[in-house]
Tab-separated table of C-alpha atoms and ligand atoms in Angstrom:
chain	number	residue	atom	x	y	z
D	28	MET	CA	-39.416	29.414	30.401
D	29	LYS	CA	-36.479	27.223	31.420
D	30	GLU	CA	-37.448	23.673	32.318
D	31	ASP	CA	-36.370	22.390	35.698
D	32	THR	CA	-34.242	19.337	34.973
D	33	ILE	CA	-32.198	17.103	37.228
D	34	LEU	CA	-29.034	18.053	35.321
D	35	LYS	CA	-27.989	21.493	34.158
D	36	LYS	CA	-25.869	22.599	31.234
D	37	ASN	CA	-22.093	22.299	31.914
D	38	GLU	CA	-22.542	19.832	34.767
D	39	GLU	CA	-20.661	16.536	34.682
D	40	CYS	CA	-21.894	13.103	35.669
D	41	ILE	CA	-21.093	9.417	35.318
D	42	ILE	CA	-23.504	7.147	33.473
D	43	ARG	CA	-23.622	3.677	32.013
D	44	ILE	CA	-24.568	3.465	28.319
D	45	GLU	CA	-27.518	1.091	27.973
D	46	ASP	CA	-28.533	1.457	24.333
D	47	MET	CA	-27.614	3.118	21.065
D	48	GLY	CA	-29.566	5.424	18.744
D	49	ASN	CA	-29.936	5.330	14.986
D	50	ASP	CA	-26.864	7.469	14.381
D	51	GLY	CA	-24.658	5.404	16.665
D	52	GLU	CA	-24.960	7.727	19.683
D	53	GLY	CA	-24.836	6.128	23.138
D	54	ILE	CA	-27.954	6.392	25.299
D	55	GLY	CA	-27.767	6.287	29.091
D	56	LYS	CA	-29.729	7.513	32.112
D	57	TYR	CA	-28.781	9.701	35.043
D	58	GLN	CA	-31.369	9.201	37.821
D	59	GLY	CA	-33.957	8.405	35.184
D	60	TYR	CA	-33.051	11.355	32.925
D	61	THR	CA	-31.965	10.231	29.422
D	62	LEU	CA	-28.718	11.501	27.923
D	63	PHE	CA	-27.486	11.079	24.347
D	64	VAL	CA	-23.689	10.850	24.092
D	65	LYS	CA	-21.799	10.807	20.789
D	66	ASN	CA	-18.960	8.251	20.539
D	67	ALA	CA	-20.109	6.383	23.664
D	68	LEU	CA	-20.910	2.705	23.205
D	69	VAL	CA	-23.413	0.344	24.722
D	70	GLY	CA	-21.675	-1.239	27.756
D	71	ASP	CA	-19.379	1.771	28.406
D	72	THR	CA	-19.319	3.552	31.764
D	73	VAL	CA	-18.488	7.167	30.940
D	74	ARG	CA	-17.978	10.591	32.452
D	75	VAL	CA	-19.913	13.159	30.410
D	76	HIS	CA	-20.252	16.937	30.227
D	77	VAL	CA	-23.857	18.103	29.748
D	78	MET	CA	-24.276	20.336	26.685
D	79	LYS	CA	-28.019	20.841	26.336
D	80	CYS	CA	-31.038	19.948	28.455
D	81	LYS	CA	-34.613	19.428	27.287
D	82	LYS	CA	-37.531	18.464	29.516
D	83	ASN	CA	-37.188	14.700	29.153
D	84	TYR	CA	-33.733	14.224	27.699
D	85	GLY	CA	-30.432	15.972	27.091
D	86	TYR	CA	-27.206	15.850	25.096
D	87	ALA	CA	-23.785	15.361	26.624
D	88	ARG	CA	-20.174	15.220	25.410
D	89	LEU	CA	-17.965	12.256	26.216
D	90	VAL	CA	-15.186	13.335	28.592
D	91	GLU	CA	-13.714	10.011	29.686
D	92	VAL	CA	-14.404	6.322	29.270
D	93	ILE	CA	-14.157	5.032	32.850
D	94	GLU	CA	-14.871	1.422	31.992
D	95	PRO	CA	-14.907	0.462	28.322
D	96	SER	CA	-17.585	-1.673	26.747
D	97	PRO	CA	-16.371	-5.210	25.919
D	98	TYR	CA	-17.245	-4.349	22.307
D	99	ARG	CA	-15.056	-1.225	22.134
D	100	VAL	CA	-12.251	-1.522	19.572
D	101	GLU	CA	-9.564	0.831	18.253
D	102	PRO	CA	-10.945	2.434	15.060
D	103	LYS	CA	-8.904	1.757	11.942
D	104	CYS	CA	-9.186	5.375	10.813
D	105	LYS	CA	-7.193	8.123	12.568
D	106	ILE	CA	-10.018	10.673	12.283
D	107	ALA	CA	-12.918	8.328	13.084
D	108	PHE	CA	-14.087	10.389	16.080
D	109	GLN	CA	-14.007	13.735	14.267
D	110	CYS	CA	-15.369	12.754	10.857
D	111	GLY	CA	-19.150	12.652	10.412
D	112	GLY	CA	-19.000	9.623	8.091
D	113	CYS	CA	-18.502	6.538	10.263
D	114	THR	CA	-20.353	6.588	13.558
D	115	LEU	CA	-19.572	3.027	14.677
D	116	GLN	CA	-15.946	2.294	13.755
D	117	HIS	CA	-15.081	1.910	17.429
D	118	LEU	CA	-17.730	-0.829	17.839
D	119	ASP	CA	-16.617	-4.393	17.078
D	120	TYR	CA	-17.984	-5.309	13.615
D	121	GLU	CA	-19.662	-8.537	14.810
D	122	GLU	CA	-21.490	-6.491	17.436
D	123	GLN	CA	-22.488	-3.909	14.808
D	124	LEU	CA	-24.081	-6.764	12.860
D	125	ARG	CA	-25.836	-8.185	15.933
D	126	ARG	CA	-27.298	-4.770	16.737
D	127	LYS	CA	-28.519	-4.250	13.175
D	128	GLN	CA	-30.187	-7.656	13.164
D	129	LYS	CA	-31.837	-6.851	16.497
D	130	LYS	CA	-33.086	-3.505	15.199
D	131	VAL	CA	-34.792	-5.212	12.250
D	132	THR	CA	-36.352	-7.894	14.510
D	133	ASP	CA	-37.566	-5.240	16.980
D	134	CYS	CA	-39.219	-3.208	14.221
D	135	ILE	CA	-40.970	-6.241	12.770
D	136	GLU	CA	-42.205	-7.325	16.192
D	137	ARG	CA	-43.042	-3.978	17.771
D	138	LEU	CA	-44.104	-1.875	14.787
D	139	GLY	CA	-45.196	-4.723	12.530
D	140	GLY	CA	-46.885	-6.709	15.275
D	141	ILE	CA	-45.513	-9.908	13.686
D	142	THR	CA	-43.909	-12.253	16.193
D	143	GLU	CA	-44.068	-15.644	14.505
D	144	GLY	CA	-44.513	-17.524	11.262
D	145	TYR	CA	-41.446	-16.170	9.529
D	146	VAL	CA	-37.774	-17.051	9.282
D	147	MET	CA	-35.252	-14.392	10.248
D	148	GLU	CA	-32.089	-15.393	8.412
D	149	PRO	CA	-28.733	-14.389	9.949
D	150	ILE	CA	-27.611	-10.931	8.789
D	151	ILE	CA	-25.076	-10.979	5.956
D	152	GLY	CA	-22.108	-8.760	6.783
D	153	MET	CA	-18.954	-8.074	4.806
D	154	GLU	CA	-15.915	-10.280	5.135
D	155	THR	CA	-13.752	-7.148	5.125
D	156	PRO	CA	-15.927	-4.170	5.964
D	157	TYR	CA	-13.458	-1.587	4.620
D	158	TYR	CA	-12.829	0.148	1.287
D	159	TYR	CA	-16.344	-0.805	0.199
D	160	ARG	CA	-17.699	2.478	-1.195
D	161	ASN	CA	-17.424	3.124	-4.930
D	162	LYS	CA	-18.411	6.788	-4.721
D	163	ALA	CA	-16.843	9.648	-2.732
D	164	GLN	CA	-17.627	13.370	-2.592
D	165	PHE	CA	-14.785	15.270	-0.919
D	166	PRO	CA	-15.503	18.871	0.098
D	167	VAL	CA	-12.632	21.281	-0.619
D	168	GLY	CA	-12.005	24.373	1.527
D	169	ILE	CA	-9.467	26.555	3.284
D	170	LYS	CA	-8.834	25.854	6.961
D	171	ASN	CA	-6.406	27.966	8.987
D	172	GLY	CA	-5.101	29.419	5.723
D	173	LYS	CA	-4.346	25.985	4.260
D	174	LEU	CA	-6.004	23.828	1.623
D	175	ALA	CA	-8.251	21.183	3.198
D	176	ILE	CA	-9.704	18.185	1.330
D	177	GLY	CA	-11.541	15.578	3.331
D	178	PHE	CA	-14.910	15.070	4.957
D	179	TYR	CA	-17.240	17.168	7.066
D	180	ALA	CA	-17.140	16.790	10.838
D	181	GLY	CA	-20.402	15.397	12.260
D	182	GLY	CA	-23.309	17.873	12.039
D	183	SER	CA	-21.182	20.714	10.602
D	184	HIS	CA	-19.424	21.967	7.494
D	185	THR	CA	-15.960	22.008	9.079
D	186	ILE	CA	-13.674	20.017	6.797
D	187	ILE	CA	-11.471	17.381	8.436
D	188	ASP	CA	-8.450	17.255	6.149
D	189	THR	CA	-7.467	13.691	5.341
D	190	GLU	CA	-5.362	11.696	2.926
D	191	ASN	CA	-7.305	8.485	3.116
D	192	CYS	CA	-10.614	7.063	4.162
D	193	CYS	CA	-10.862	3.410	5.069
D	194	ILE	CA	-14.415	2.894	3.796
D	195	GLN	CA	-13.742	4.477	0.377
D	196	ALA	CA	-12.021	2.878	-2.602
D	197	LYS	CA	-8.227	2.963	-2.121
D	198	GLU	CA	-7.815	4.581	-5.564
D	199	ASN	CA	-8.986	7.839	-3.987
D	200	GLU	CA	-5.643	8.325	-2.256
D	201	ASP	CA	-3.775	8.817	-5.549
D	202	ILE	CA	-6.586	10.925	-6.996
D	203	ILE	CA	-6.706	13.293	-4.028
D	204	ARG	CA	-2.898	13.581	-3.969
D	205	CYS	CA	-2.908	14.625	-7.668
D	206	VAL	CA	-5.746	17.119	-7.301
D	207	ARG	CA	-4.212	18.573	-4.131
D	208	SER	CA	-0.811	19.189	-5.771
D	209	PHE	CA	-2.502	20.658	-8.867
D	210	LEU	CA	-4.585	23.092	-6.782
D	211	GLU	CA	-1.519	24.181	-4.788
D	212	GLU	CA	0.886	24.500	-7.723
D	213	GLU	CA	-1.590	26.415	-9.892
D	214	ARG	CA	-2.918	28.447	-6.937
D	215	ILE	CA	-6.492	27.756	-7.914
D	216	SER	CA	-9.031	29.600	-5.779
D	217	ILE	CA	-11.112	27.526	-3.370
D	218	TYR	CA	-14.826	28.014	-2.790
D	219	ASN	CA	-15.945	29.759	0.382
D	220	GLU	CA	-19.481	28.849	1.459
D	221	GLU	CA	-20.032	32.081	3.342
D	222	THR	CA	-18.919	34.594	0.698
D	223	HIS	CA	-19.901	32.373	-2.283
D	224	GLU	CA	-16.509	33.226	-3.847
D	225	GLY	CA	-13.754	30.950	-5.124
D	226	LEU	CA	-13.830	28.135	-7.669
D	227	ILE	CA	-13.321	24.583	-6.370
D	228	ARG	CA	-16.211	23.170	-4.313
D	229	HIS	CA	-16.013	19.360	-4.298
D	230	ILE	CA	-14.200	16.421	-5.854
D	231	LEU	CA	-16.427	13.531	-6.914
D	232	THR	CA	-14.853	10.145	-7.609
D	233	ARG	CA	-16.390	6.864	-8.715
D	234	VAL	CA	-14.716	3.499	-9.206
D	235	GLY	CA	-16.158	0.507	-11.051
D	236	PHE	CA	-15.224	-2.335	-8.691
D	237	VAL	CA	-15.595	-5.013	-11.367
D	238	THR	CA	-14.121	-3.099	-14.322
D	239	GLY	CA	-11.522	-1.014	-12.438
D	240	GLU	CA	-12.656	2.094	-14.362
D	241	ILE	CA	-12.247	5.412	-12.541
D	242	MET	CA	-14.116	8.722	-12.838
D	243	VAL	CA	-13.022	12.083	-11.432
D	244	CYS	CA	-15.293	15.128	-11.576
D	245	LEU	CA	-14.412	18.528	-10.067
D	246	ILE	CA	-17.417	20.575	-9.004
D	247	ILE	CA	-16.719	24.262	-9.644
D	248	ASN	CA	-18.362	27.611	-8.989
D	249	GLY	CA	-17.563	28.955	-12.466
D	250	ASN	CA	-17.527	27.995	-16.124
D	251	ASP	CA	-13.999	26.691	-16.539
D	252	LEU	CA	-10.861	25.514	-14.763
D	253	PRO	CA	-7.604	27.410	-15.421
D	254	GLY	CA	-4.717	25.007	-16.182
D	255	LYS	CA	-7.114	22.089	-16.701
D	256	GLU	CA	-4.619	20.359	-19.096
D	257	LYS	CA	-2.140	20.120	-16.210
D	258	LEU	CA	-4.756	18.452	-14.020
D	259	VAL	CA	-5.620	15.997	-16.798
D	260	ASN	CA	-1.909	15.210	-17.259
D	261	LYS	CA	-1.535	14.361	-13.601
D	262	LEU	CA	-4.696	12.248	-13.399
D	263	LYS	CA	-4.687	10.343	-16.661
D	264	ASP	CA	-1.760	8.118	-15.687
D	265	ILE	CA	-3.580	6.706	-12.670
D	266	LYS	CA	-4.360	3.088	-13.529
D	267	GLY	CA	-7.989	2.719	-14.624
D	268	MET	CA	-8.629	6.434	-15.259
D	269	THR	CA	-11.530	6.548	-17.745
D	270	SER	CA	-13.424	9.792	-17.323
D	271	ILE	CA	-12.374	13.294	-16.188
D	272	SER	CA	-14.895	16.126	-16.163
D	273	LEU	CA	-16.085	19.334	-14.545
D	274	ASN	CA	-19.502	19.911	-13.043
D	275	ILE	CA	-20.764	23.464	-12.996
D	276	ASN	CA	-22.552	24.512	-9.801
D	277	LYS	CA	-22.853	28.293	-9.374
D	278	GLU	CA	-25.790	28.122	-6.964
D	279	LYS	CA	-25.594	29.167	-3.332
D	280	THR	CA	-26.686	25.764	-2.061
D	281	ASN	CA	-25.683	22.696	-0.057
D	282	VAL	CA	-26.620	20.493	-3.016
D	283	ILE	CA	-23.276	19.200	-4.261
D	284	LEU	CA	-23.815	18.743	-7.986
D	285	GLY	CA	-25.121	21.182	-10.582
D	286	ASN	CA	-26.887	19.996	-13.746
D	287	LYS	CA	-24.161	20.740	-16.299
D	288	ILE	CA	-21.186	18.460	-17.050
D	289	LYS	CA	-18.163	19.635	-19.051
D	290	PRO	CA	-16.062	16.666	-20.228
D	291	LEU	CA	-12.280	17.197	-19.981
D	292	TRP	CA	-10.796	13.845	-20.957
D	293	GLY	CA	-11.856	10.280	-21.787
D	294	GLU	CA	-15.407	8.935	-21.734
D	295	PRO	CA	-18.443	10.778	-20.329
D	296	TYR	CA	-19.176	7.754	-18.102
D	297	ILE	CA	-17.639	4.663	-16.528
D	298	THR	CA	-19.027	1.148	-16.785
D	299	ASP	CA	-19.568	-1.390	-14.024
D	300	TYR	CA	-21.386	-4.662	-13.445
D	301	ILE	CA	-23.744	-6.014	-10.808
D	302	GLY	CA	-23.761	-9.751	-11.484
D	303	ALA	CA	-23.979	-10.136	-15.263
D	304	VAL	CA	-25.728	-6.808	-15.820
D	305	LYS	CA	-23.705	-3.897	-17.139
D	306	PHE	CA	-24.336	-0.284	-16.069
D	307	ARG	CA	-23.180	3.037	-17.474
D	308	ILE	CA	-22.558	5.517	-14.691
D	309	SER	CA	-22.231	9.250	-15.368
D	310	PRO	CA	-21.354	11.832	-12.665
D	311	LEU	CA	-25.065	12.584	-12.239
D	312	SER	CA	-26.420	9.007	-12.201
D	313	PHE	CA	-27.659	7.305	-9.097
D	314	TYR	CA	-25.834	4.014	-8.468
D	315	GLN	CA	-25.629	1.807	-5.384
D	316	VAL	CA	-22.501	2.728	-3.375
D	317	ASN	CA	-21.592	-0.725	-2.031
D	318	PRO	CA	-21.502	-2.958	-5.113
D	319	VAL	CA	-20.422	-6.123	-3.268
D	320	GLN	CA	-23.340	-6.101	-0.827
D	321	THR	CA	-25.767	-4.778	-3.448
D	322	ARG	CA	-25.202	-7.958	-5.398
D	323	VAL	CA	-25.835	-10.014	-2.247
D	324	LEU	CA	-29.061	-8.057	-1.616
D	325	TYR	CA	-30.337	-8.428	-5.186
D	326	GLU	CA	-29.553	-12.125	-5.229
D	327	LYS	CA	-31.691	-12.512	-2.112
D	328	ALA	CA	-34.463	-10.448	-3.729
D	329	LEU	CA	-34.261	-12.773	-6.745
D	330	GLU	CA	-34.379	-15.866	-4.535
D	331	PHE	CA	-37.366	-14.463	-2.590
D	332	ALA	CA	-39.170	-13.650	-5.866
D	333	GLY	CA	-38.903	-17.382	-6.718
D	334	LEU	CA	-39.084	-16.787	-10.479
D	335	GLU	CA	-39.371	-19.690	-12.896
D	336	GLY	CA	-39.337	-17.766	-16.173
D	337	ASN	CA	-43.014	-17.223	-16.829
D	338	GLU	CA	-43.797	-14.419	-14.423
D	339	THR	CA	-44.830	-10.817	-14.820
D	340	VAL	CA	-42.946	-8.696	-12.298
D	341	TRP	CA	-43.387	-5.058	-11.229
D	342	ASP	CA	-40.338	-3.316	-9.738
D	343	LEU	CA	-41.571	-0.185	-7.959
D	344	TYR	CA	-39.130	2.623	-7.036
D	345	CYS	CA	-36.780	1.123	-9.624
D	346	GLY	CA	-34.128	3.905	-9.859
D	347	ILE	CA	-31.887	3.176	-12.865
D	348	GLY	CA	-33.488	-0.251	-13.212
D	349	THR	CA	-30.921	-2.233	-11.249
D	350	ILE	CA	-33.336	-4.722	-9.676
D	351	SER	CA	-35.555	-4.828	-12.792
D	352	LEU	CA	-32.634	-5.766	-15.044
D	353	PHE	CA	-31.283	-8.223	-12.491
D	354	LEU	CA	-34.680	-10.012	-12.455
D	355	ALA	CA	-35.375	-9.745	-16.196
D	356	ALA	CA	-33.299	-12.805	-17.132
D	357	LYS	CA	-35.528	-14.981	-14.919
D	358	ALA	CA	-38.935	-13.458	-15.734
D	359	LYS	CA	-41.258	-13.200	-18.723
D	360	LYS	CA	-41.678	-9.453	-18.339
D	361	VAL	CA	-40.516	-6.799	-15.888
D	362	TYR	CA	-42.081	-3.352	-15.494
D	363	GLY	CA	-40.183	-0.650	-13.582
D	364	VAL	CA	-41.647	2.555	-12.093
D	365	GLU	CA	-39.549	5.493	-10.884
D	366	ILE	CA	-40.287	9.152	-10.168
D	367	ILE	CA	-37.046	10.680	-11.542
D	368	PRO	CA	-37.147	10.980	-15.359
D	369	GLN	CA	-33.325	10.963	-15.721
D	370	ALA	CA	-33.129	7.657	-13.829
D	371	ILE	CA	-35.687	6.127	-16.216
D	372	GLU	CA	-33.609	7.327	-19.172
D	373	ASP	CA	-30.636	5.506	-17.617
D	374	ALA	CA	-32.780	2.419	-16.981
D	375	ARG	CA	-33.841	2.265	-20.651
D	376	GLU	CA	-30.244	2.789	-21.789
D	377	ASN	CA	-29.038	0.078	-19.393
D	378	ALA	CA	-31.650	-2.333	-20.788
D	379	ARG	CA	-30.466	-1.506	-24.304
D	380	ILE	CA	-26.720	-2.021	-23.675
D	381	ASN	CA	-27.463	-5.381	-22.066
D	382	GLY	CA	-29.754	-6.473	-24.909
D	383	ILE	CA	-32.632	-6.901	-22.436
D	384	GLU	CA	-35.930	-6.689	-24.314
D	385	ASN	CA	-38.439	-7.809	-21.714
D	386	ALA	CA	-38.135	-4.770	-19.417
D	387	GLU	CA	-40.324	-1.682	-19.745
D	388	PHE	CA	-40.078	1.485	-17.648
D	389	PHE	CA	-42.574	4.158	-16.602
D	390	ILE	CA	-41.911	7.622	-15.180
D	391	GLY	CA	-44.054	8.706	-12.245
D	392	ALA	CA	-44.943	8.170	-8.605
D	393	ALA	CA	-45.516	4.464	-7.962
D	394	GLU	CA	-48.701	5.311	-6.012
D	395	GLU	CA	-50.073	7.081	-9.105
D	396	VAL	CA	-48.759	4.945	-11.964
D	397	LEU	CA	-49.761	1.563	-10.534
D	398	PRO	CA	-53.438	2.357	-9.743
D	399	GLU	CA	-53.752	4.131	-13.100
D	400	LYS	CA	-52.438	1.137	-15.034
D	401	PHE	CA	-54.471	-1.244	-12.913
D	402	GLY	CA	-57.687	0.751	-13.344
D	403	GLN	CA	-57.333	1.341	-17.084
D	404	GLU	CA	-55.398	-1.615	-18.410
D	405	LYS	CA	-56.149	-4.269	-15.804
D	406	ILE	CA	-52.446	-5.013	-15.552
D	407	TYR	CA	-51.367	-8.119	-13.766
D	408	ALA	CA	-48.468	-9.149	-11.518
D	409	ASP	CA	-47.149	-12.470	-10.252
D	410	VAL	CA	-44.553	-10.725	-8.123
D	411	ILE	CA	-44.272	-7.092	-6.985
D	412	VAL	CA	-40.936	-5.792	-5.733
D	413	VAL	CA	-40.789	-2.505	-3.818
D	414	ASP	CA	-37.607	-0.642	-2.832
D	415	PRO	CA	-38.889	2.670	-1.445
D	416	PRO	CA	-36.863	5.528	0.104
D	417	ARG	CA	-36.753	5.811	3.908
D	418	LYS	CA	-40.305	7.027	4.287
D	419	GLY	CA	-41.582	3.680	2.980
D	420	CYS	CA	-44.596	3.046	0.718
D	421	ALA	CA	-47.688	5.226	0.435
D	422	GLU	CA	-50.729	3.473	1.904
D	423	SER	CA	-52.587	3.977	-1.369
D	424	LEU	CA	-49.831	2.015	-3.149
D	425	LEU	CA	-50.137	-0.852	-0.666
D	426	ASP	CA	-53.911	-0.831	-1.302
D	427	THR	CA	-53.332	-1.210	-5.045
D	428	ILE	CA	-50.842	-4.036	-4.457
D	429	VAL	CA	-53.455	-5.860	-2.372
D	430	LEU	CA	-56.079	-5.362	-5.128
D	431	MET	CA	-53.668	-6.663	-7.786
D	432	ALA	CA	-53.153	-9.748	-5.588
D	433	PRO	CA	-49.686	-10.910	-6.701
D	434	LYS	CA	-48.576	-14.272	-5.296
D	435	LYS	CA	-45.538	-12.673	-3.766
D	436	VAL	CA	-44.366	-9.271	-2.591
D	437	VAL	CA	-40.633	-8.721	-2.145
D	438	TYR	CA	-39.992	-5.689	0.067
D	439	VAL	CA	-36.487	-4.167	-0.022
D	440	SER	CA	-36.095	-1.577	2.722
D	441	CYS	CA	-33.480	0.911	3.909
D	442	ASP	CA	-35.432	1.812	7.065
D	443	PRO	CA	-36.596	-0.930	9.452
D	444	ALA	CA	-39.167	1.382	11.107
D	445	THR	CA	-41.174	2.125	7.960
D	446	LEU	CA	-40.682	-1.500	6.907
D	447	GLY	CA	-42.341	-2.605	10.163
D	448	ARG	CA	-45.244	-0.194	9.576
D	449	ASP	CA	-45.801	-1.386	5.982
D	450	LEU	CA	-45.524	-5.083	6.919
D	451	LYS	CA	-48.273	-4.549	9.481
D	452	TYR	CA	-50.513	-3.047	6.788
D	453	LEU	CA	-49.875	-5.861	4.314
D	454	SER	CA	-50.129	-8.652	6.855
D	455	ALA	CA	-53.564	-7.400	7.899
D	456	ARG	CA	-54.624	-7.700	4.238
D	457	GLY	CA	-53.736	-11.253	3.334
D	458	TYR	CA	-49.950	-11.186	2.972
D	459	GLU	CA	-47.938	-13.398	5.288
D	460	LEU	CA	-44.349	-12.559	6.106
D	461	LYS	CA	-42.271	-15.646	5.315
D	462	ARG	CA	-38.592	-14.707	5.178
D	463	VAL	CA	-36.476	-11.781	6.309
D	464	GLN	CA	-32.848	-11.132	5.396
D	465	ALA	CA	-30.849	-8.150	6.681
D	466	VAL	CA	-27.761	-7.190	4.668
D	467	ASP	CA	-25.052	-4.827	5.886
D	468	GLN	CA	-24.477	-2.380	3.046
D	469	PHE	CA	-23.041	0.417	5.191
D	470	GLY	CA	-20.558	-0.985	7.706
D	471	HIS	CA	-19.534	1.404	10.539
D	472	THR	CA	-22.751	3.401	10.174
D	473	GLY	CA	-26.119	2.714	11.804
D	474	HIS	CA	-27.876	1.928	8.500
D	475	VAL	CA	-29.157	-1.503	7.533
D	476	GLU	CA	-30.882	-2.874	4.441
D	477	THR	CA	-33.492	-5.602	4.659
D	478	VAL	CA	-35.244	-7.773	2.113
D	479	CYS	CA	-38.500	-9.553	2.996
D	480	GLN	CA	-40.638	-12.134	1.281
D	481	LEU	CA	-44.409	-11.951	1.721
D	482	CYS	CA	-46.764	-14.535	0.241
D	483	SER	CA	-50.457	-14.221	-0.441
D	484	LYS	CA	-52.595	-16.391	1.852
D	485	TYR	CA	-55.030	-16.932	-0.989
D	486	SER	CA	-52.804	-18.308	-3.732
D	487	SER	CA	-51.315	-21.728	-3.832
N	525	LIG	N1	-34.310	0.128	-6.675
N	525	LIG	C1	-33.287	1.092	-6.979
N	525	LIG	C2	-33.413	2.441	-6.254
N	525	LIG	C3	-33.971	2.427	-4.862
N	525	LIG	S1	-33.846	3.989	-4.053
N	525	LIG	C4	-31.924	0.487	-6.753
N	525	LIG	O1	-31.808	-0.557	-6.120
N	525	LIG	O2	-30.948	1.035	-7.220
N	525	LIG	C5	-35.512	4.557	-4.080
N	525	LIG	C6	-35.926	5.164	-5.398
N	525	LIG	O3	-37.273	5.558	-5.294
N	525	LIG	C7	-35.152	6.417	-5.807
N	525	LIG	O4	-34.645	6.224	-7.097
N	525	LIG	C8	-36.218	7.527	-5.791
N	525	LIG	O5	-36.018	8.496	-6.795
N	525	LIG	C9	-37.477	6.760	-6.054
N	525	LIG	N2	-38.752	7.326	-5.583
N	525	LIG	C10	-38.970	8.114	-4.502
N	525	LIG	N3	-40.287	8.330	-4.348
N	525	LIG	C11	-40.928	7.657	-5.340
N	525	LIG	C12	-42.297	7.468	-5.693
N	525	LIG	N4	-43.270	8.029	-4.981
N	525	LIG	N5	-42.578	6.707	-6.765
N	525	LIG	C13	-41.610	6.117	-7.480
N	525	LIG	N6	-40.295	6.263	-7.206
N	525	LIG	C14	-39.951	7.016	-6.143
């Protein structure tokens, strides 16, 4: 049955945007009925065309900005409004930061129920919030009979052809130019998602911001690339080129990478540093995408851990051991726990190449490994660091942390809502929130990272 709503599909109306959602969409009301409007900013008065109506809210398309928000700016990128990558480029960067800080405070207060007793430090943004990503995955396709390399439009698989992206490393421009001319000159077939035919699916690039080393990996729906020597010849002269490879992905899937790598030229990995710690990054490894702000975040985590050299630290959800290895120099012993076995292999290798001997890694779910170790071996922790995915920590893990009674818990979060929920749980069980620091790792998107320090009420 159709709901009776105040607005109907295809109607137009004028609204003022009062708030913004997690993906940067503007939120306004028409006679009390909420509308979500992509590309509209808080403070804008806009004319919109209604696309879809639900009982309590609807979606509308921006037709015209009647009165612009004082925070509206001209996006640096020509395709900012079409591309699904940046959702906030048209919002003044200082205002982006203010909104992110507010989101974190709101979640701590409303979902965490914590309104006092802690210091909210000013959010740390980037001095130049452009060209910050060290990893890009460009989809390749045919659009209107022509080769298209770029990014997907928001919420679709339509490729917006582009020569540059102002949040990716600048080196990508030369790389994409070379690959594009190779594909055209050699008439290499391009993958078609619908028919599952054609060879070239994606181009993956990674750049070590400290070392300048570059990796290019072509993801193909086949076993080999005809004319691959010609591609290598074009790419290898780009300054910093270190690793060229193919990744085989013959599955009918949206997952970009397959499991198999075929090296074409150079090393199988590139190297980069976060602080003094060196990392080997292969096409399949997980690695933080904004190395400048990652360092800022980890330094805060280190400061909040307050290590003096004698501590036992657990780093839960440790990935390839980045935080563990960063903390190891200041601790007696660091234990890392991570669910993906390949990441733990990388973590052990990273410890080895840095000569770090006081870090040990375990494969498994943090909520299983920690209680097991605690129950059987009576393990101990002075500090526990957690850096969970968006869904936050399992309650059973928080229970074990409380039983282990570390002096400090350092919570690194990529989702303020689940952070708020978990802080509430811990603060009801003897852990006081002391310091909160938001860090902008993903400028021009709605995401924000936060690091928090919690101290046990019962230890001096
Ligand atoms: N601390 C790392 C990675 C954080 S991302 C860094 O800074 O680089 C979150 C990590 O948690 C991912 O590597 C993911 O694989 C892992 N993970 C997800 N669920 C988990 C669980 N239940 N137990 C342990 N690790 C988990």
